[in-house]
Coordinates of C-alpha atoms in Angstrom, one line a residue:
M1076 CA 71.2 127.6 95.4
T1077 CA 73.3 127.4 98.5
G1078 CA 74.9 124.2 99.7
Q1079 CA 72.5 124.1 102.7
A1080 CA 69.5 124.5 100.5
L1081 CA 70.7 121.8 98.2
D1082 CA 71.1 119.5 101.2
D1083 CA 67.6 120.2 102.4
L1084 CA 66.2 119.6 98.9
A1085 CA 68.0 116.3 98.6
R1086 CA 66.7 115.1 101.9
R1087 CA 63.1 116.2 101.1
V1088 CA 63.1 114.3 97.8
M1089 CA 64.4 111.1 99.4
L1090 CA 62.0 111.3 102.3
D1091 CA 59.0 112.0 100.0
A1092 CA 59.9 109.1 97.8
A1093 CA 60.2 106.8 100.8
R1094 CA 56.8 108.0 102.1
Q1095 CA 55.1 107.4 98.8
E1096 CA 56.6 103.9 98.4
Y1097 CA 56.5 102.6 102.0
G1098 CA 54.2 105.1 103.9
G1099 CA 51.2 102.7 103.9
L1100 CA 53.3 100.0 105.6
M1101 CA 54.7 102.2 108.4
A1102 CA 51.7 101.7 110.8
E1103 CA 51.7 98.0 110.2
M1104 CA 55.4 97.5 110.7
P1105 CA 56.2 95.4 113.8
E1106 CA 59.1 96.3 116.1
H1107 CA 62.3 94.7 115.1
D1108 CA 65.9 94.6 116.2
F1109 CA 68.0 95.0 113.0
S1110 CA 71.4 93.4 112.5
P1111 CA 74.6 95.4 112.8
D1112 CA 75.2 95.0 109.0
F1113 CA 71.7 96.3 108.3
E1114 CA 72.2 99.3 110.6
K1115 CA 75.5 100.1 108.9
K1116 CA 73.9 100.0 105.5
M1117 CA 71.2 102.3 106.7
R1118 CA 73.7 104.8 108.1
R1119 CA 75.4 104.8 104.7
L1120 CA 72.0 105.6 103.0
V1121 CA 71.4 108.4 105.4
R1122 CA 74.9 109.8 104.7
Q1123 CA 74.1 109.7 101.0
A1124 CA 71.4 112.3 101.7
N1125 CA 73.3 114.3 104.3
H1126 CA 76.9 113.8 103.2
P1127 CA 78.9 117.0 102.2
I1128 CA 79.7 115.1 99.0
R1129 CA 76.2 114.4 97.7
Y1130 CA 75.4 111.3 95.8
R1131 CA 72.9 111.4 93.0
F1132 CA 71.2 114.7 93.6
V1133 CA 74.3 116.7 93.3
Q1134 CA 76.1 114.6 90.7
T1135 CA 75.8 117.5 88.2
A1136 CA 77.3 120.0 90.7
A1137 CA 80.0 117.6 91.8
C1138 CA 81.3 117.1 88.3
F1139 CA 82.6 120.7 88.3
L1140 CA 84.8 119.7 91.2
L1141 CA 85.5 116.2 89.9
A1142 CA 89.2 116.7 89.4
A1143 CA 89.8 119.5 91.9
L1144 CA 93.5 119.6 93.0
L1145 CA 94.7 119.8 96.5
C1146 CA 96.6 122.9 95.5
G1147 CA 93.3 124.6 94.8
C1148 CA 93.5 124.5 91.0
T1149 CA 90.7 122.8 89.0
V1150 CA 91.2 120.5 86.0
L1151 CA 88.0 119.2 84.3
A1152 CA 87.7 116.6 81.6
V1153 CA 90.1 118.3 79.3
S1154 CA 91.7 117.2 76.1
Q1155 CA 94.7 114.9 76.0
E1156 CA 97.0 117.7 75.0
A1157 CA 95.9 119.9 77.9
R1158 CA 96.3 117.0 80.3
A1159 CA 99.7 116.1 78.9
A1160 CA 100.8 119.7 79.5
F1161 CA 99.8 119.6 83.1
V1162 CA 102.0 118.3 85.9
G1163 CA 100.6 117.7 89.3
W1164 CA 98.2 115.6 91.4
I1165 CA 94.7 115.3 90.1
R1166 CA 92.0 114.4 92.6
E1167 CA 88.9 112.7 91.2
L1168 CA 85.7 111.8 92.9
H1169 CA 84.2 108.3 92.6
Q1170 CA 81.2 106.7 94.4
E1171 CA 83.2 105.2 97.2
W1172 CA 86.7 106.7 97.1
F1173 CA 88.7 109.7 96.1
S1174 CA 91.5 109.0 93.5
Y1175 CA 94.8 110.9 93.4
H1176 CA 96.6 110.5 90.1
Y1177 CA 99.9 112.1 89.3
A1178 CA 100.1 113.7 85.8
G1179 CA 103.8 113.8 85.1
G1180 CA 106.9 111.7 84.5
R1181 CA 109.0 109.9 87.1
E1182 CA 112.3 111.2 88.2
D1183 CA 115.3 109.6 86.5
A1184 CA 117.2 108.8 89.7
P1185 CA 115.9 107.5 93.1
R1186 CA 115.8 109.9 96.0
R1187 CA 118.4 109.7 98.7
T1188 CA 116.3 111.3 101.4
V1189 CA 113.1 110.5 103.2
Y1190 CA 110.5 112.7 104.9
Y1191 CA 109.5 112.1 108.5
P1192 CA 107.3 113.7 111.2
A1193 CA 109.5 115.6 113.5
E1194 CA 106.8 116.2 116.2
L1195 CA 104.8 113.2 117.5
P1196 CA 102.1 113.1 120.1
N1197 CA 103.3 112.6 123.7
G1198 CA 104.2 109.0 124.4
Y1199 CA 104.5 107.8 120.8
R1200 CA 107.6 105.9 119.7
E1201 CA 108.9 104.7 116.3
L1202 CA 108.2 101.1 115.4
E1203 CA 109.2 101.2 111.7
A1204 CA 111.5 103.9 110.3
P1205 CA 111.0 105.3 106.8
K1206 CA 113.1 103.7 104.1
L1207 CA 114.2 105.0 100.7
G1208 CA 111.9 104.3 97.8
A1209 CA 109.0 105.4 95.6
F1210 CA 106.7 104.4 98.4
V1211 CA 107.8 105.3 102.0
H1212 CA 106.1 104.1 105.2
A1213 CA 106.7 104.7 108.9
L1214 CA 104.8 103.4 111.9
Y1215 CA 104.6 104.9 115.4
E1216 CA 102.9 103.5 118.6
G1217 CA 101.4 105.3 121.5
E1218 CA 101.6 104.2 125.2
D1219 CA 98.1 102.9 124.9
G1220 CA 98.9 100.7 121.9
S1221 CA 97.3 103.1 119.3
L1222 CA 99.1 103.3 116.0
L1223 CA 100.1 106.3 113.9
S1224 CA 100.8 105.4 110.2
F1225 CA 102.7 107.9 108.0
A1226 CA 103.3 107.2 104.4
Y1227 CA 103.8 108.9 101.0
Q1228 CA 104.0 108.0 97.4
L1229 CA 106.3 109.7 94.8
G1230 CA 104.5 110.8 91.6
T1231 CA 104.6 108.3 88.8
E1232 CA 102.7 107.9 85.6
T1233 CA 101.4 104.4 86.5
M1234 CA 100.4 104.9 90.2
T1235 CA 97.0 106.0 91.4
F1236 CA 96.3 106.5 95.1
H1237 CA 92.8 106.0 96.4
V1238 CA 91.1 106.8 99.8
E1239 CA 87.8 105.2 100.6
W1240 CA 85.3 107.8 102.0
E1241 CA 82.1 105.7 102.3
D1242 CA 82.6 105.6 106.1
A1243 CA 84.0 109.0 106.5
E1244 CA 83.1 112.7 106.5
I1245 CA 85.5 114.7 104.4
Q1246 CA 86.6 118.2 105.3
Q1247 CA 88.8 120.7 103.5
V1248 CA 91.6 121.8 105.8
M1249 CA 95.0 123.5 105.5
V1250 CA 98.4 122.0 106.1
S1251 CA 100.7 125.1 106.3
S1252 CA 99.7 126.9 103.1
T1253 CA 98.5 123.7 101.3
N1254 CA 94.9 122.5 100.9
A1255 CA 94.4 119.1 102.4
D1256 CA 91.6 116.5 102.9
F1257 CA 90.7 115.3 106.4
Y1258 CA 88.7 112.0 106.4
Q1259 CA 86.9 111.7 109.7
N1260 CA 86.0 108.1 110.4
D1261 CA 82.3 107.9 111.3
M1262 CA 82.8 104.3 112.6
G1263 CA 85.5 105.3 115.1
G1264 CA 89.1 104.3 114.9
S1265 CA 91.6 106.0 112.6
N1266 CA 91.1 109.3 110.8
V1267 CA 93.1 110.1 107.7
L1268 CA 94.8 113.3 106.5
V1269 CA 95.9 113.6 102.9
W1270 CA 97.9 116.4 101.3
T1271 CA 100.3 116.9 98.4
D1272 CA 103.6 118.7 97.7
E1273 CA 103.2 119.7 94.1
A1274 CA 106.8 120.9 93.7
Q1275 CA 108.1 117.5 94.8
G1276 CA 105.4 115.5 93.2
I1277 CA 104.4 113.7 96.4
V1278 CA 101.1 112.7 98.0
F1279 CA 101.4 112.3 101.8
W1280 CA 99.0 110.8 104.3
L1281 CA 98.7 110.3 108.1
A1282 CA 96.3 107.8 109.7
A1283 CA 95.7 107.6 113.5
P1284 CA 92.9 107.7 116.1
L1285 CA 93.7 111.4 116.5
D1286 CA 91.6 114.5 115.9
Q1287 CA 92.0 116.9 113.1
E1288 CA 94.1 119.5 114.9
E1289 CA 96.6 116.9 116.1
L1290 CA 97.0 115.3 112.7
I1291 CA 97.6 118.8 111.1
R1292 CA 100.2 119.6 113.7
I1293 CA 102.1 116.4 112.9
A1294 CA 101.8 117.0 109.2
E1295 CA 103.2 120.6 109.5
S1296 CA 106.2 119.2 111.4
L1297 CA 107.4 117.2 108.4
R1298 CA 111.2 117.3 107.8
E1299 CA 113.5 115.9 105.2
S1300 CA 116.3 113.6 106.4
E1301 CA 120.0 113.9 105.7
P1302 CA 121.2 111.8 102.7
L1303 CA 120.9 108.1 103.5
D1304 CA 123.0 105.2 102.4
W1305 CA 122.1 103.4 99.2
V1306 CA 120.9 99.8 99.2
Y1307 CA 121.8 97.6 96.1
R1308 CA 120.1 94.5 94.9
P1309 CA 120.5 92.3 91.8
T1310 CA 117.5 92.1 89.5
W1311 CA 118.7 88.9 87.8
L1312 CA 119.6 85.6 89.4
P1313 CA 120.9 82.4 87.6
G1314 CA 117.9 80.2 87.9
P1315 CA 116.1 79.1 91.1
V1316 CA 118.1 80.1 94.2
I1317 CA 117.4 80.4 97.9
L1318 CA 118.4 83.3 100.2
V1319 CA 120.8 82.0 102.8
S1320 CA 121.6 85.2 104.6
S1321 CA 121.6 89.0 104.1
V1322 CA 123.1 91.8 106.1
E1323 CA 122.7 95.4 104.9
A1324 CA 123.5 98.4 107.1
D1325 CA 125.5 101.6 107.0
G1326 CA 126.3 101.4 103.3
E1327 CA 127.6 97.9 103.5
G1328 CA 125.9 94.7 102.2
N1329 CA 126.6 91.0 102.2
T1330 CA 124.1 88.6 100.7
V1331 CA 124.5 84.9 100.2
Y1332 CA 122.4 82.7 97.8
E1333 CA 122.4 79.0 97.3
T1334 CA 121.7 77.4 93.9
G1335 CA 119.9 74.1 93.4
E1336 CA 123.2 72.4 93.0
G1337 CA 124.3 73.6 96.5
D1338 CA 126.8 76.2 95.2
L1339 CA 127.0 79.5 97.0
I1340 CA 126.8 83.0 95.4
T1341 CA 128.0 85.9 97.6
F1342 CA 127.2 89.4 96.6
C1343 CA 128.7 92.3 98.5
Y1344 CA 128.9 96.1 98.2
S1345 CA 130.6 98.9 100.2
K1346 CA 130.3 102.7 100.2
S1347 CA 134.0 102.8 101.0
G1348 CA 134.7 102.3 97.3
T1349 CA 137.2 99.5 97.9
T1350 CA 137.0 95.7 97.7
P1351 CA 139.1 93.0 99.3
Y1352 CA 140.7 92.4 95.9
A1353 CA 142.0 95.9 95.4
E1354 CA 145.6 94.8 96.1
Q1355 CA 145.6 91.7 93.9
A1356 CA 147.5 92.0 90.6
N1357 CA 146.2 89.0 88.8
G1358 CA 142.9 90.4 87.7
Q1359 CA 141.6 90.4 84.1
E1360 CA 139.6 93.3 82.8
V1361 CA 136.2 92.5 81.4
A1362 CA 133.6 94.8 79.8
L1363 CA 130.2 95.6 81.4
K1364 CA 127.4 97.6 79.7
N1365 CA 128.1 100.7 81.9
G1366 CA 131.8 100.3 82.5
K1367 CA 134.4 97.7 83.2
A1368 CA 135.1 95.1 85.9
M1369 CA 138.0 93.0 87.1
L1370 CA 137.8 89.2 87.1
Y1371 CA 140.0 87.2 89.5
S1372 CA 140.5 83.6 88.7
P1373 CA 140.8 81.0 91.5
E1374 CA 144.2 79.8 92.4
E1375 CA 143.0 76.3 93.0
S1376 CA 140.8 74.1 90.8
G1377 CA 137.1 74.2 91.8
A1378 CA 137.5 77.4 93.9
D1379 CA 135.3 80.5 93.3
F1380 CA 135.9 83.3 90.8
A1381 CA 135.6 86.9 92.0
L1382 CA 134.2 89.8 89.9
T1383 CA 134.7 93.4 91.1
W1384 CA 133.3 96.7 89.7
A1385 CA 132.1 100.1 90.9
D1386 CA 129.2 102.6 90.4
S1387 CA 130.8 105.7 89.0
K1388 CA 127.8 107.9 90.1
T1389 CA 127.8 106.9 93.8
G1390 CA 131.3 105.6 94.3
Y1391 CA 130.1 102.3 95.8
A1392 CA 132.2 99.2 95.1
F1393 CA 130.9 95.7 94.5
W1394 CA 132.2 92.1 94.4
L1395 CA 130.7 88.9 93.4
I1396 CA 132.1 85.5 94.5
S1397 CA 130.8 82.4 92.7
Q1398 CA 131.6 79.4 90.6
M1399 CA 129.1 80.6 88.0
P1400 CA 130.2 80.8 84.4
V1401 CA 131.8 84.2 83.7
E1402 CA 129.0 85.3 81.3
D1403 CA 126.5 84.7 84.2
M1404 CA 128.6 86.7 86.6
I1405 CA 128.7 89.5 84.1
Q1406 CA 124.9 89.4 83.7
F1407 CA 124.5 89.4 87.4
A1408 CA 126.7 92.4 87.8
E1409 CA 124.9 94.3 85.1
S1410 CA 121.6 93.7 86.8
V1411 CA 122.6 95.3 90.1
N1412 CA 120.7 98.5 90.8
I1413 CA 119.9 100.9 93.6
Y1414 CA 116.9 99.3 95.5
D1415 CA 113.8 101.5 95.5
H1416 CA 111.1 100.4 97.8
T1417 CA 107.5 100.1 96.5
I1418 CA 104.4 99.6 98.6
N1419 CA 104.8 95.8 98.6
S1420 CA 108.5 95.8 99.5
A1421 CA 108.0 98.5 102.1
F1422 CA 105.4 96.3 103.8
D1423 CA 107.4 93.1 103.3
R1424 CA 108.0 91.3 106.6
E1425 CA 109.8 88.2 107.6
P1426 CA 107.5 85.3 108.6
F1427 CA 106.8 85.0 112.3
G1428 CA 109.3 82.7 114.0
D1429 CA 108.4 79.9 116.4
E1430 CA 109.7 81.9 119.4
L1431 CA 107.1 84.6 118.7
I1432 CA 104.2 82.2 118.2
M1433 CA 105.0 80.2 121.3
A1434 CA 105.8 83.3 123.4
P1435 CA 103.3 84.4 126.1
P1436 CA 100.2 85.5 124.1
C1437 CA 99.6 89.2 123.5
E1438 CA 96.9 91.1 125.3
K1439 CA 94.3 90.6 122.5
V1440 CA 94.7 86.8 122.7
R1441 CA 94.6 86.8 126.5
Q1442 CA 91.3 88.7 126.5
A1443 CA 89.8 86.2 124.0
L1444 CA 90.8 83.2 126.1
T1445 CA 87.9 83.6 128.5
D1446 CA 86.9 81.0 131.1
E1447 CA 83.8 80.2 129.1
F1448 CA 85.7 79.6 125.9
I1449 CA 88.4 77.5 127.5
T1450 CA 85.6 75.4 129.2
S1451 CA 84.1 74.9 125.7
V1452 CA 87.4 73.8 124.2
K1453 CA 87.9 71.2 127.0
A1454 CA 84.4 69.9 126.5
Y1455 CA 85.0 69.3 122.8
A1456 CA 88.3 67.6 123.6
K1457 CA 86.6 65.3 126.2
H1458 CA 83.9 64.4 123.7
D1459 CA 86.5 63.8 120.9
A1460 CA 88.5 61.6 123.2
G1461 CA 85.4 59.6 124.0
V1462 CA 84.9 58.7 120.3
G1463 CA 88.6 58.4 119.6
V1464 CA 88.8 61.2 117.0
Y1465 CA 91.2 64.0 117.5
M1466 CA 89.8 67.5 116.6
Q1467 CA 86.6 66.7 114.8
S1468 CA 85.2 69.1 112.2
D1469 CA 82.7 70.7 114.5
Y1470 CA 85.5 71.6 116.9
H1471 CA 87.5 73.3 114.1
K1472 CA 84.3 75.2 113.1
M1473 CA 83.7 76.4 116.7
V1474 CA 87.3 77.6 117.1
N1475 CA 87.5 79.2 113.7
D1476 CA 84.2 81.0 114.2
Y1477 CA 85.3 82.3 117.6
M1478 CA 88.7 83.4 116.3
K1479 CA 87.1 85.3 113.4
T1480 CA 84.9 87.2 115.8
C1481 CA 87.5 87.9 118.5
I1482 CA 90.9 87.8 116.9
S1483 CA 91.0 88.0 113.1
P1484 CA 91.1 91.3 111.2
E1485 CA 88.0 92.3 109.2
R1486 CA 89.2 90.6 106.0
D1487 CA 85.7 90.1 104.4
A1488 CA 84.8 93.8 104.5
A1489 CA 88.3 94.8 103.2
I1490 CA 88.2 92.2 100.4
E1491 CA 84.7 93.5 99.3
Q1492 CA 85.9 97.0 99.0
V1493 CA 89.2 96.1 97.3
S1494 CA 87.4 93.9 94.8
K1495 CA 85.2 96.8 93.8
L1496 CA 88.3 98.8 92.9
M1497 CA 89.8 95.8 91.1
E1498 CA 86.8 95.5 88.9
T1499 CA 86.9 99.2 88.1
Y1500 CA 90.6 99.6 87.3
T1501 CA 92.0 96.3 86.1
D1502 CA 91.9 95.8 82.3
A1503 CA 93.7 93.2 80.4
D1504 CA 94.3 95.6 77.5
S1505 CA 95.7 98.4 79.7
P1506 CA 99.4 99.0 80.3
P1507 CA 101.0 98.0 83.7
S1508 CA 99.5 100.0 86.5
C1509 CA 99.6 100.1 90.3
H1510 CA 96.8 101.3 92.6
V1511 CA 97.2 102.0 96.3
L1512 CA 94.0 102.0 98.3
I1513 CA 93.4 103.1 101.9
L1514 CA 90.3 101.7 103.5
I1515 CA 88.9 103.8 106.2
E1516 CA 86.8 101.1 107.9
P1517 CA 88.3 98.6 108.5
F1518 CA 91.5 100.5 108.3
H1519 CA 93.8 98.7 105.8
F1520 CA 96.1 99.3 102.9
A1521 CA 95.9 97.5 99.6
S1522 CA 98.0 97.4 96.5
I1523 CA 96.7 96.3 93.1
I1524 CA 99.1 95.6 90.3
A1525 CA 97.7 94.9 86.9
S1526 CA 100.0 93.9 84.0
G1527 CA 99.6 91.8 80.9
G1528 CA 96.1 90.7 81.8
Q1529 CA 97.1 89.5 85.3
T1530 CA 96.2 91.2 88.5
I1531 CA 98.0 90.7 91.8
T1532 CA 96.5 92.2 95.0
H1533 CA 97.8 92.4 98.6
I1534 CA 95.9 93.7 101.6
Y1535 CA 97.8 94.9 104.6
D1536 CA 96.7 95.9 108.1
I1537 CA 97.7 99.1 109.8
N1538 CA 100.8 97.4 111.1
G1539 CA 102.0 96.8 107.5
R1540 CA 101.4 93.0 107.8
M1541 CA 99.8 91.3 104.8
I1542 CA 96.5 89.6 105.8
A1543 CA 95.2 88.6 102.3
S1544 CA 96.5 88.1 98.8
Y1545 CA 94.8 87.6 95.4
N1546 CA 96.2 86.4 92.1
S1547 CA 93.9 86.5 89.0
A1548 CA 95.7 83.4 87.7
G1549 CA 94.1 81.3 90.4
D1550 CA 91.1 83.6 90.9
S1551 CA 91.0 83.1 94.6
W1552 CA 91.9 84.9 97.8
I1553 CA 94.5 83.5 100.2
F1554 CA 94.4 84.5 103.9
I1555 CA 97.7 85.1 105.6
S1556 CA 97.7 84.6 109.4
T1557 CA 98.4 87.4 111.7
L1558 CA 100.6 86.9 114.8
E1559 CA 97.5 87.1 117.0
E1560 CA 95.9 84.3 115.0
L1561 CA 99.0 82.1 115.2
Q1562 CA 99.3 82.7 118.9
F1563 CA 95.7 82.0 119.5
G1564 CA 95.8 78.8 117.4
Y1565 CA 98.9 77.6 119.2
T1566 CA 97.5 78.3 122.7
V1567 CA 94.1 76.8 122.0
T1568 CA 95.7 73.7 120.5
Q1569 CA 97.8 73.3 123.7
I1570 CA 94.6 73.6 125.8
Y1571 CA 92.8 71.1 123.7
A1572 CA 95.7 68.6 123.5
A1573 CA 96.1 68.6 127.3
A1574 CA 92.4 68.1 127.8
F1575 CA 92.3 65.3 125.2
R1576 CA 95.2 63.4 126.8
E1577 CA 93.6 63.8 130.3
A1578 CA 90.3 62.4 129.1
R1579 CA 92.0 59.5 127.4
A1580 CA 94.0 58.7 130.5
Q1581 CA 90.9 58.7 132.6
M1582 CA 89.2 56.3 130.1
D1583 CA 92.2 54.0 130.2
T1584 CA 92.2 54.0 134.0
A1585 CA 88.5 53.2 134.1
A1586 CA 89.0 50.4 131.7

C-alpha cells in the first residue's frame, strides 16, 4: 500500500468513527466560538490523521523506521551486542519528539576547535560566539530583530538530544551529501534543521524563522575554526567561597575568590608557559598527581604562599596565591582542568544589572505600555491611595496577568512539554544522564540532568536566557525573570508610585 493510500485509509477510519459516535449530534450542535487552546488541540488531532509521520494507524509501519539514522542506515531493536558494536547517531521516534542518541564513547580530550556558519543571511550579525565545549551554541540577529540559533552536541554515551515535532511538519532533506530533518513550524516562528556528522560524532541544528532553502544554505557553509585558546577552571574549592572577579581572554586567566574568613585566593594561568615566580630561587619542589610544582613561602609572616606548576600537554603555566594550608593548595592545583562547556554553562549568563533594568525600555515593553493600560495602573494607584494601602493584591493580579499576556515567555506550555520528557526519561535507578530538548512551539531549549535519583531541569529561551528551573528535591518550578519582565515591572512601578504620591498629595491638600 502506498503512503498516499495509507493516509487516505487513516483519514477515512477516523472520520467514520467520528460520524458513528457524534453524527447524530451534528444537526443539533449550536454555533460556537472555540478557544485558541481548543483550536490548537483540534489542529493537532487533524495532524495525527494527515501527518507524514502517522500516529496510531501506521504504528506498525513506523516501527521499521524507528531508529533510522540520518546517514541513511537503519538500526532496529537489535541485541545489546549489535548495538554495542555500532557507533553513530540513532534517531528514534516517540509520540511527540524525535530522539537522537549517540552510540559510542566520548573522546579522551576536549576539542580545541569549534564549528560556525560561514555564510549568514544578509543583515545578520553575531550576538554570541561559539565557545569550546561538548555543547556549543552561537546566536545571530537580523536587522528586523529575528534570531538565528546555531548549536551542536558532541556525541557522548549519556546525552540524548530530542526535538519536539508535535507542532511541526517533518521533511527529509539533504545537507551536502548528508540526510537531514527539516522541522517546519506549523504555528509560525522558527523552523529547525537537524543533521549529523557521523565521522566527528556530532549532531548539529539551526533554528530561525527562515525557509528550508535558506537554512540548508547556512548549514552547508559550516566551517571549522582555527585552534582556540584553552580555558582552565578548578573543580575543587576549599569550602564556601564567593567569586570576586574573573578575567579570561587570549589564553590568560586571573580569577579571585574570597573565603568566608575574608581571605583571598588568586588563581592564574598563561599560555606563555611562564609565571611571575620563574626567576625566584627560593622555591621548594612538591609533588602533584600528574607532575610536580614549586611552592614559594612568604617572606613576611601572614603573607601569601604561591604555588606554580604547568600542563605538560598544552604548555600552559599556572600559579596559585593564597594563605590556604599547603595540602589545600595542592588539592586545588590537582583539580584544575581544561574547561569544557555543557549546555548549562554555554547558556550561563550574568544577572541583569540595574543599569539595564532602569534603561529606556525595549520595544516589546514600550508596545505593552499602552495608554489604556497606563490609565488602568493610575486608577488602581488612586484607589489604593484613597484606602491608604500601597499596591493591593488586586493590583498585583492585574499587572501580573497583563504581563503574562504581553511580555512573559510561554512558560506554561514549555513546562508541560518538558515535564512529559522528564516523566519518560528520569529514573532513580538509572545512571547519570543528560537530555537536551528543543521545543518547536514555543521555541525553547531545555536541559534535563538526572543523577542519583535527583533531577535538575532548566528551560532557556531562544536567546539562551534561563526562564524556568526545576529541582526534584523541592518538586517545584521556579520562574526566572527575563529582561523584558524586569524592565516592565520597574517601569510600571514607577508609573504607579508617581500616581499614588500624586493622589495622596491631593488628599492632603483637600484635608
